[in-house]
Tab-separated table of N, CA and C in Angstrom:
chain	number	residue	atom	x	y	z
A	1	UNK	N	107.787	93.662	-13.918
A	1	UNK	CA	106.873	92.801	-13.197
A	1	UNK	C	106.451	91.651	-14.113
A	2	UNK	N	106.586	90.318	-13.647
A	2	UNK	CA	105.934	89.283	-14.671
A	2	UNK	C	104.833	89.097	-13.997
A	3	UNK	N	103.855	88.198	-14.662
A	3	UNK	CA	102.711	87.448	-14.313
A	3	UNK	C	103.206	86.325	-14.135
A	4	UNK	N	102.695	85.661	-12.948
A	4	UNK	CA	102.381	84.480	-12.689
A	4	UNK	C	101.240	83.645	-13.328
A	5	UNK	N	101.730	82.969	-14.110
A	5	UNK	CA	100.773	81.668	-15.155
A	5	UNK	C	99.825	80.876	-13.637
A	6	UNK	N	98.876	80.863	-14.040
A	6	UNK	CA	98.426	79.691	-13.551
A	6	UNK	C	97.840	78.537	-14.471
A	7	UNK	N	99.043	77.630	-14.181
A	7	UNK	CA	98.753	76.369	-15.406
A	7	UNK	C	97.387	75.480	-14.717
A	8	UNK	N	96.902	75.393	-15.991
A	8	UNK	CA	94.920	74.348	-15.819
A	8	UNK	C	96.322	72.540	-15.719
A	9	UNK	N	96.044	72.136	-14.709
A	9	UNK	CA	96.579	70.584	-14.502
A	9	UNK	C	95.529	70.039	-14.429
A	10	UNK	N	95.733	68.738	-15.604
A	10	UNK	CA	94.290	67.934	-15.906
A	10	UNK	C	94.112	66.845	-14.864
A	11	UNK	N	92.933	66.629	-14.619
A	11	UNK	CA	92.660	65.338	-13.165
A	11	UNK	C	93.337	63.875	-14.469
A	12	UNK	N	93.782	63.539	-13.358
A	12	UNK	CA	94.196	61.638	-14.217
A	12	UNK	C	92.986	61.437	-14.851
A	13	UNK	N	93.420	60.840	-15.975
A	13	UNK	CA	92.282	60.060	-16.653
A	13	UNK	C	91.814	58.514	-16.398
A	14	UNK	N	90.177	58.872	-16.573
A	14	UNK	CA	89.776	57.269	-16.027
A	14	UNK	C	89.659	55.986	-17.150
A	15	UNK	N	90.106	54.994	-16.611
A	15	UNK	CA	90.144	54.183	-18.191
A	15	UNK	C	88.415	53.790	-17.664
A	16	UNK	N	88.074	53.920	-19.056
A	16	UNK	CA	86.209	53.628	-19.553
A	16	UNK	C	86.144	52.470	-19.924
A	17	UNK	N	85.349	51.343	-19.797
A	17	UNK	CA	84.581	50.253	-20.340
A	17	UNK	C	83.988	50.235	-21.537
A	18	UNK	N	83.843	51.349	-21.835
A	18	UNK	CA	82.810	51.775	-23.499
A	18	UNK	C	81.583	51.826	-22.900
A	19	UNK	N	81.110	51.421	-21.910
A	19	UNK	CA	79.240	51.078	-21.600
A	19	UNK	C	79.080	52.531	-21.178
A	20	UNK	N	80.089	53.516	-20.873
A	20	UNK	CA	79.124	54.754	-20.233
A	20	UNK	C	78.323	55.492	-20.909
A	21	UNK	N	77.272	56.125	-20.867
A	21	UNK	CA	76.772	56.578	-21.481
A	21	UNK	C	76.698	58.205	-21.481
A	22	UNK	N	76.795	58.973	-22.404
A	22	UNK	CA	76.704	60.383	-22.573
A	22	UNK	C	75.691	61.061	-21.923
A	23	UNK	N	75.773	61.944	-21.366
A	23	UNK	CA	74.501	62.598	-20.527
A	23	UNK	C	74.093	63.498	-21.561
A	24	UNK	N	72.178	63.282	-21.427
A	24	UNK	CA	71.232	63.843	-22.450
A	24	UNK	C	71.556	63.174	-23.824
A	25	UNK	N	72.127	62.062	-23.871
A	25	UNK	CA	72.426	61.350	-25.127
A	25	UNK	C	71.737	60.062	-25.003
A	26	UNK	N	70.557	58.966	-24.393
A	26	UNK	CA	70.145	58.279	-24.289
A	26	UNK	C	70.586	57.148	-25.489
A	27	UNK	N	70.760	55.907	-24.452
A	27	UNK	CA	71.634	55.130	-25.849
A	27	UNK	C	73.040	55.039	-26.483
A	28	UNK	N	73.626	56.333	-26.073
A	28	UNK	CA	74.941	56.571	-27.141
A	28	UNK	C	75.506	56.041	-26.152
A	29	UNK	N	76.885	55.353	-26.435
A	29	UNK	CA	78.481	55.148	-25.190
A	29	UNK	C	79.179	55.765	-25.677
A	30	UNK	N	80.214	55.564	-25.177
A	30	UNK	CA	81.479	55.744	-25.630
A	30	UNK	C	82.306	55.004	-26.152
A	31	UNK	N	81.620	53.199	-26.663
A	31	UNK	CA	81.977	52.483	-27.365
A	31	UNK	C	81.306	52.531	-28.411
A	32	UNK	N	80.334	53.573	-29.101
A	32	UNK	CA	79.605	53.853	-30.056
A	32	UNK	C	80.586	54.985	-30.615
A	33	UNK	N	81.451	55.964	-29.528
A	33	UNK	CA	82.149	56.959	-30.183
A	33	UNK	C	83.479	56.369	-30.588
A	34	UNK	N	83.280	55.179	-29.998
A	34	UNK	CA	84.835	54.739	-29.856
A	34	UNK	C	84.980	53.595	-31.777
A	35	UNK	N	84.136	53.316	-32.070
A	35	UNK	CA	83.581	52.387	-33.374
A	35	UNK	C	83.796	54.008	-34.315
A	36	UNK	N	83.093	54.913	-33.930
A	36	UNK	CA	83.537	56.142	-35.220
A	36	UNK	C	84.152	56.670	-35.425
A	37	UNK	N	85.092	56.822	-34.126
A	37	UNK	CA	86.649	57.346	-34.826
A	37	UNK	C	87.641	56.660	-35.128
A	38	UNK	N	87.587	55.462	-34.341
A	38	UNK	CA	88.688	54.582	-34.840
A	38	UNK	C	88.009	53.007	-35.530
A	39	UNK	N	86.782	53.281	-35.738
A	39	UNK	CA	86.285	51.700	-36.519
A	39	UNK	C	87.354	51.202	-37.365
A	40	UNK	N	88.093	52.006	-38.023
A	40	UNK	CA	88.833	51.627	-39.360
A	40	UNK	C	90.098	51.371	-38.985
A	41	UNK	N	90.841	50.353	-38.522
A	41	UNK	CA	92.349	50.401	-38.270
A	41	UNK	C	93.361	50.809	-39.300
A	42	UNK	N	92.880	50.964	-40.278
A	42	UNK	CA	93.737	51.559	-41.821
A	42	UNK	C	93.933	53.026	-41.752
A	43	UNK	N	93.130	53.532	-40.991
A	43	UNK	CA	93.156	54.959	-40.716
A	43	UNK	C	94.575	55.167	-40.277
A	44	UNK	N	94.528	56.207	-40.636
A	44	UNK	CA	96.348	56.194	-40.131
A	44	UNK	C	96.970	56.777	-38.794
A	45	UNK	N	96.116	57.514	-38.201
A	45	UNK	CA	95.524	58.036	-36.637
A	45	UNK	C	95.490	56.541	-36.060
A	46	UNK	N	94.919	56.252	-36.273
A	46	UNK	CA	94.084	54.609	-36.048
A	46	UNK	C	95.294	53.830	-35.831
A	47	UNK	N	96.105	53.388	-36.823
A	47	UNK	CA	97.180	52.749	-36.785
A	47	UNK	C	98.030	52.791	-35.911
A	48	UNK	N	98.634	54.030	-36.876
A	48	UNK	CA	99.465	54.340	-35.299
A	48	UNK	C	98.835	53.848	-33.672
A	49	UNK	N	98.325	54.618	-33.391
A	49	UNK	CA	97.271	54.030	-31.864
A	49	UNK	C	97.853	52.385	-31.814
A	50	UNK	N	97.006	51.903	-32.521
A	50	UNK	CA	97.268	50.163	-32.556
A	50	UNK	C	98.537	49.712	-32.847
A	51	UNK	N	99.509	50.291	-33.499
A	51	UNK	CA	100.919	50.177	-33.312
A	51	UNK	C	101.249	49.938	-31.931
A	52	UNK	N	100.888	51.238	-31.523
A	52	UNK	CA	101.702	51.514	-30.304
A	52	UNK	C	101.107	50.416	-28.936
A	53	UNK	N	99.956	50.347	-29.195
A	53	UNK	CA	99.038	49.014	-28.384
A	53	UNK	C	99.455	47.823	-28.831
A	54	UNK	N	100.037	47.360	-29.609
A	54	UNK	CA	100.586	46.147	-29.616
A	54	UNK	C	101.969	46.153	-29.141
A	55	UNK	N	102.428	47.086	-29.528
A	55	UNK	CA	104.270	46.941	-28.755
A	55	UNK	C	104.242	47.238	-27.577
A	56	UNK	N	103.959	47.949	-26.723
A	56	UNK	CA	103.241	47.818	-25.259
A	56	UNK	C	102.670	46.762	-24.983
A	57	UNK	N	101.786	46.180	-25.321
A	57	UNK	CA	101.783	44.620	-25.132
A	57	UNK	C	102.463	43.252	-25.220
A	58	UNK	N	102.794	43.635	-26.505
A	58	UNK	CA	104.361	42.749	-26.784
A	58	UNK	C	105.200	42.940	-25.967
A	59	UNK	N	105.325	44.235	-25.160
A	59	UNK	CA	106.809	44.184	-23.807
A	59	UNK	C	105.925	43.917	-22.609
A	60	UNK	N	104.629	43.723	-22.514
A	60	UNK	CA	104.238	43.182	-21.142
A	60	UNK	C	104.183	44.418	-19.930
A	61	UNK	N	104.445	45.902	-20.744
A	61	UNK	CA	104.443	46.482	-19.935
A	61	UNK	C	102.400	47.146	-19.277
A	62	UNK	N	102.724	47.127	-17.823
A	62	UNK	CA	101.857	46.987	-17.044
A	62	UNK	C	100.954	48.694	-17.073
A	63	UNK	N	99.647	48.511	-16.924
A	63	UNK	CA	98.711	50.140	-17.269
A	63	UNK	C	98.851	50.905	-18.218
A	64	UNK	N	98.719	50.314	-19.445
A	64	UNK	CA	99.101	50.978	-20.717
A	64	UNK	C	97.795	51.794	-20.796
A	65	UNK	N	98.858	53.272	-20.908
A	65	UNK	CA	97.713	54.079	-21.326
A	65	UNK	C	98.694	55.247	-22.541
A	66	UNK	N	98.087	55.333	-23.193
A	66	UNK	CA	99.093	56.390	-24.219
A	66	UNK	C	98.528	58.067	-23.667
A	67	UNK	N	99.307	59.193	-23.749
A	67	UNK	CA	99.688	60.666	-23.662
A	67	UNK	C	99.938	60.980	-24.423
A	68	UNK	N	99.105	61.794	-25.236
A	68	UNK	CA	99.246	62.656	-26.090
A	68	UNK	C	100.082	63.520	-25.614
A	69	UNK	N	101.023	63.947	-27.260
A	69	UNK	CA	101.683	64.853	-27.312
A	69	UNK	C	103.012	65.000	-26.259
A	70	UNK	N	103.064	63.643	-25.584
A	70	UNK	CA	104.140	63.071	-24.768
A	70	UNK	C	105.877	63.238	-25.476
A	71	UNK	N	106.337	62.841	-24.675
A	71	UNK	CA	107.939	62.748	-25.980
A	71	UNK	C	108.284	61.713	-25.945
A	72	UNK	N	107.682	60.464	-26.342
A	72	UNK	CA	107.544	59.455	-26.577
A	72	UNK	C	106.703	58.366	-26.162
A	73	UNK	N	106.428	57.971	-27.231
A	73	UNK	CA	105.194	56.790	-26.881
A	73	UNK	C	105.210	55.942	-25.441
A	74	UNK	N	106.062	55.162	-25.633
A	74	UNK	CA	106.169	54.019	-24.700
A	74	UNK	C	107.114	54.335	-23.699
A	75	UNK	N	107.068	53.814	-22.285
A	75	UNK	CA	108.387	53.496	-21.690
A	75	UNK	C	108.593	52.331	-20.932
A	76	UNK	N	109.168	51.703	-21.014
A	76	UNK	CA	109.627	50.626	-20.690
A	76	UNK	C	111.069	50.152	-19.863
A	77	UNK	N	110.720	50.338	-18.353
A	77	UNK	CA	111.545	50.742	-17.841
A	77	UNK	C	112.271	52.057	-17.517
A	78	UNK	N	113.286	52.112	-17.892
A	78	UNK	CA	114.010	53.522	-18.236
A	78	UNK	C	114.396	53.825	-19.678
A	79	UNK	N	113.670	52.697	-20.859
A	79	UNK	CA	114.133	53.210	-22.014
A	79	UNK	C	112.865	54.035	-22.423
A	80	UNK	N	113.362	55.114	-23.393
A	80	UNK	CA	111.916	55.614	-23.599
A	80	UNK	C	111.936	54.671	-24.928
A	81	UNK	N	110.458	54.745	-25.663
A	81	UNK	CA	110.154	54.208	-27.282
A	81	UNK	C	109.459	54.641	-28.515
A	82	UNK	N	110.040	55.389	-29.234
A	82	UNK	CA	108.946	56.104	-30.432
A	82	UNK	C	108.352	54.903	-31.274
A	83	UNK	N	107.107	54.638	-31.491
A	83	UNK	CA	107.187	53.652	-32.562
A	83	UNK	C	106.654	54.527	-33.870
A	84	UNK	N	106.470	53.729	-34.780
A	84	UNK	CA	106.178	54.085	-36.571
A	84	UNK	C	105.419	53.475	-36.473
A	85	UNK	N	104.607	53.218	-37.550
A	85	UNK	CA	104.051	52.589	-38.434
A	85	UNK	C	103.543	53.143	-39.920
A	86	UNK	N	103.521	52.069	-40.613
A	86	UNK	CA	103.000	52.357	-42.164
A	86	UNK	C	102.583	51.212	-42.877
A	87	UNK	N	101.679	51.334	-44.091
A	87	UNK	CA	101.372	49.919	-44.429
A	87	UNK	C	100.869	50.401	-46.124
A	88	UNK	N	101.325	49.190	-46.823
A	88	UNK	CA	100.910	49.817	-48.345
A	88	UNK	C	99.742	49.986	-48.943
A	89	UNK	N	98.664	49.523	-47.993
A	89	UNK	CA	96.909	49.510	-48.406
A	89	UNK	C	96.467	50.705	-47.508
A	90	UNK	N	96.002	51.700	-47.862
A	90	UNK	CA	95.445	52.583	-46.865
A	90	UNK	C	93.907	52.622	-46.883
A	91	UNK	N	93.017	53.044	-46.334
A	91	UNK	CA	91.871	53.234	-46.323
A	91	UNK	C	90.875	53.829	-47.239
A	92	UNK	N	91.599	54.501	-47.685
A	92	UNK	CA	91.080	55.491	-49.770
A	92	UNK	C	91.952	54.527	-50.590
A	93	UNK	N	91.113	54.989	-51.911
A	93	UNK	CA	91.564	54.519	-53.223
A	93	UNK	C	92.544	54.378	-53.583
A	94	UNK	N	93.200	53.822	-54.242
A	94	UNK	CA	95.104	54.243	-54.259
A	94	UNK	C	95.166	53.566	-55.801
A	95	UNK	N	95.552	54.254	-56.728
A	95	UNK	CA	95.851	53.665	-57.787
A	95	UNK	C	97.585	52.375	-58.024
A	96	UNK	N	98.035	52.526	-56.762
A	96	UNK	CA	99.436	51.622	-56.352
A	96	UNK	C	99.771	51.568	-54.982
A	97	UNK	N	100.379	50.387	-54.445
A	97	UNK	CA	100.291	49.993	-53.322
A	97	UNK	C	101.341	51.699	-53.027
A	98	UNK	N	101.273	51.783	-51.046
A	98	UNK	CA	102.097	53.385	-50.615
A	98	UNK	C	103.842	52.552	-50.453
A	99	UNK	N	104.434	53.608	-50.627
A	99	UNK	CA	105.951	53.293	-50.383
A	99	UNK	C	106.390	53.074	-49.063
A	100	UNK	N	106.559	51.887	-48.545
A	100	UNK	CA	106.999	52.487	-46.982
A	100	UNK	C	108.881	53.434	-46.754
A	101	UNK	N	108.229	54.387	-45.785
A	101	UNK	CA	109.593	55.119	-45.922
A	101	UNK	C	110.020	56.073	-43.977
A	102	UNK	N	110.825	55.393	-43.507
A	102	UNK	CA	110.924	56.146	-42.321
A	102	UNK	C	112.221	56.621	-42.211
A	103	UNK	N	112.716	56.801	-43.051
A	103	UNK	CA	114.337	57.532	-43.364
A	103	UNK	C	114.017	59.119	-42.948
A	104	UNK	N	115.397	59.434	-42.190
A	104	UNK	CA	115.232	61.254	-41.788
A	104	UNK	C	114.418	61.456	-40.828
A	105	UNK	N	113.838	60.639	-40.214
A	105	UNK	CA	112.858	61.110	-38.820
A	105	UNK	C	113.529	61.778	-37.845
A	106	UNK	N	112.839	62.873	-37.458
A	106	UNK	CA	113.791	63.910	-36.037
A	106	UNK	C	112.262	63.924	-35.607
A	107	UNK	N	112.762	64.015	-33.979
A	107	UNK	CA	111.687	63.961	-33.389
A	107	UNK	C	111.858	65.768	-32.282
A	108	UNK	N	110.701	65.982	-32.164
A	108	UNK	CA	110.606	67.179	-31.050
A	108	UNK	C	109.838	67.061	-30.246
A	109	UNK	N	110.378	67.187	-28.651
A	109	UNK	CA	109.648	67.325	-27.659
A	109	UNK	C	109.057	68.386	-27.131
A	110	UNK	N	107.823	68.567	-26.113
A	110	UNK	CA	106.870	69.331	-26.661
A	110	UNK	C	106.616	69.391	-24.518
A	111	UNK	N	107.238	70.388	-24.251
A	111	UNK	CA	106.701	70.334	-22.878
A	111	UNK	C	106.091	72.326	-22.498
A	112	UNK	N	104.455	72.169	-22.328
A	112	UNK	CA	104.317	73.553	-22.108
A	112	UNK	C	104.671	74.156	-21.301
A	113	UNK	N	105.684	73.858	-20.237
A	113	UNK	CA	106.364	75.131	-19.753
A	113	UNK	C	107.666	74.964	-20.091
A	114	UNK	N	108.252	75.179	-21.118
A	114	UNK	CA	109.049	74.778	-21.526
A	114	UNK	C	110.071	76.779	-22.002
A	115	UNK	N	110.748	76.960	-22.085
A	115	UNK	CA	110.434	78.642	-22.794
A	115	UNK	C	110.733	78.550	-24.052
A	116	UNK	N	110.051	80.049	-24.597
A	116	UNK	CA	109.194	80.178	-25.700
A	116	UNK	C	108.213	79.393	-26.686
A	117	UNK	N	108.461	78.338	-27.176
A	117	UNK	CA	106.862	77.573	-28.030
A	117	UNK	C	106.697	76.954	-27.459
A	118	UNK	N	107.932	76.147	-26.313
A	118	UNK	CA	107.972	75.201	-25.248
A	118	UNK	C	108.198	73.511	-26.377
A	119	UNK	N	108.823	73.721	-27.736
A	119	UNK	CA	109.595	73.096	-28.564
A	119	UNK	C	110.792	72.693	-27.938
A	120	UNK	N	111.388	71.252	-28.230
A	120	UNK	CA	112.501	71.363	-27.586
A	120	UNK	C	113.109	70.174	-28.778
A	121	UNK	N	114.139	70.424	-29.716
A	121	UNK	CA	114.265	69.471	-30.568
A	121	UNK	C	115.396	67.946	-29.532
A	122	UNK	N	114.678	66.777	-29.753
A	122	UNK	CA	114.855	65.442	-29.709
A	122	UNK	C	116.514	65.175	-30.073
């Protein structure tokens, strides 16, 4: 006998203005949360993000919204698009500029009903 999964499917997400405000948080937005996790574009979370928001813009493609944990960033049309990024100043101390290096990249796609880890190598 198996079990039947019942998968949690998330409602679409709403794109925010930053002005909303947190309930029982008087004052705070979500452009106040939005300044503390990503204030720093050097961040490397950060970057990336803004990578990927400029080349989506640069192709003009229309309702850019990024998906986590997607199997690939962008699509554009019918091509899909991984982007990179890296840069030699990072946000901490660095006693020498960083090496840029994107040699050997394999990518894995990641779909949860997928069987067993629901891994699927790229």
């Amino acid at each position: 006998m198996t079990d039947e999964i019942q998968w949690l499917v998330p409602p679409a997400s709403l794109s925010l203005s930053g002005d909303e405000q947190f309930t029982g948080m008087p004052g705070t937005t979500v452009r106040d949360f939005w300044q503390f996790a990503l204030g720093d574009l050097r961040m490397n979370n950060a970057r990336g993000y803004l990578a990927e928001f400029l080349v989506g813009k640069a192709l003009g493609i229309k309702d850019l919204k990024r998906v986590e944990w997607d199997s690939y960033d962008l699509l554009f049309g019918d091509i899909t698009i991984e982007i990179k990024s890296s840069a030699y100043l990072q946000s901490w101390e660095q006693k020498k500029i960083s090496a840029l290096s994107f040699s050997g990249l394999q990518g894995t796609r990641y779909h949860p009903r997928a069987p067993g880890d629901g891994m699927d190598p790229a």
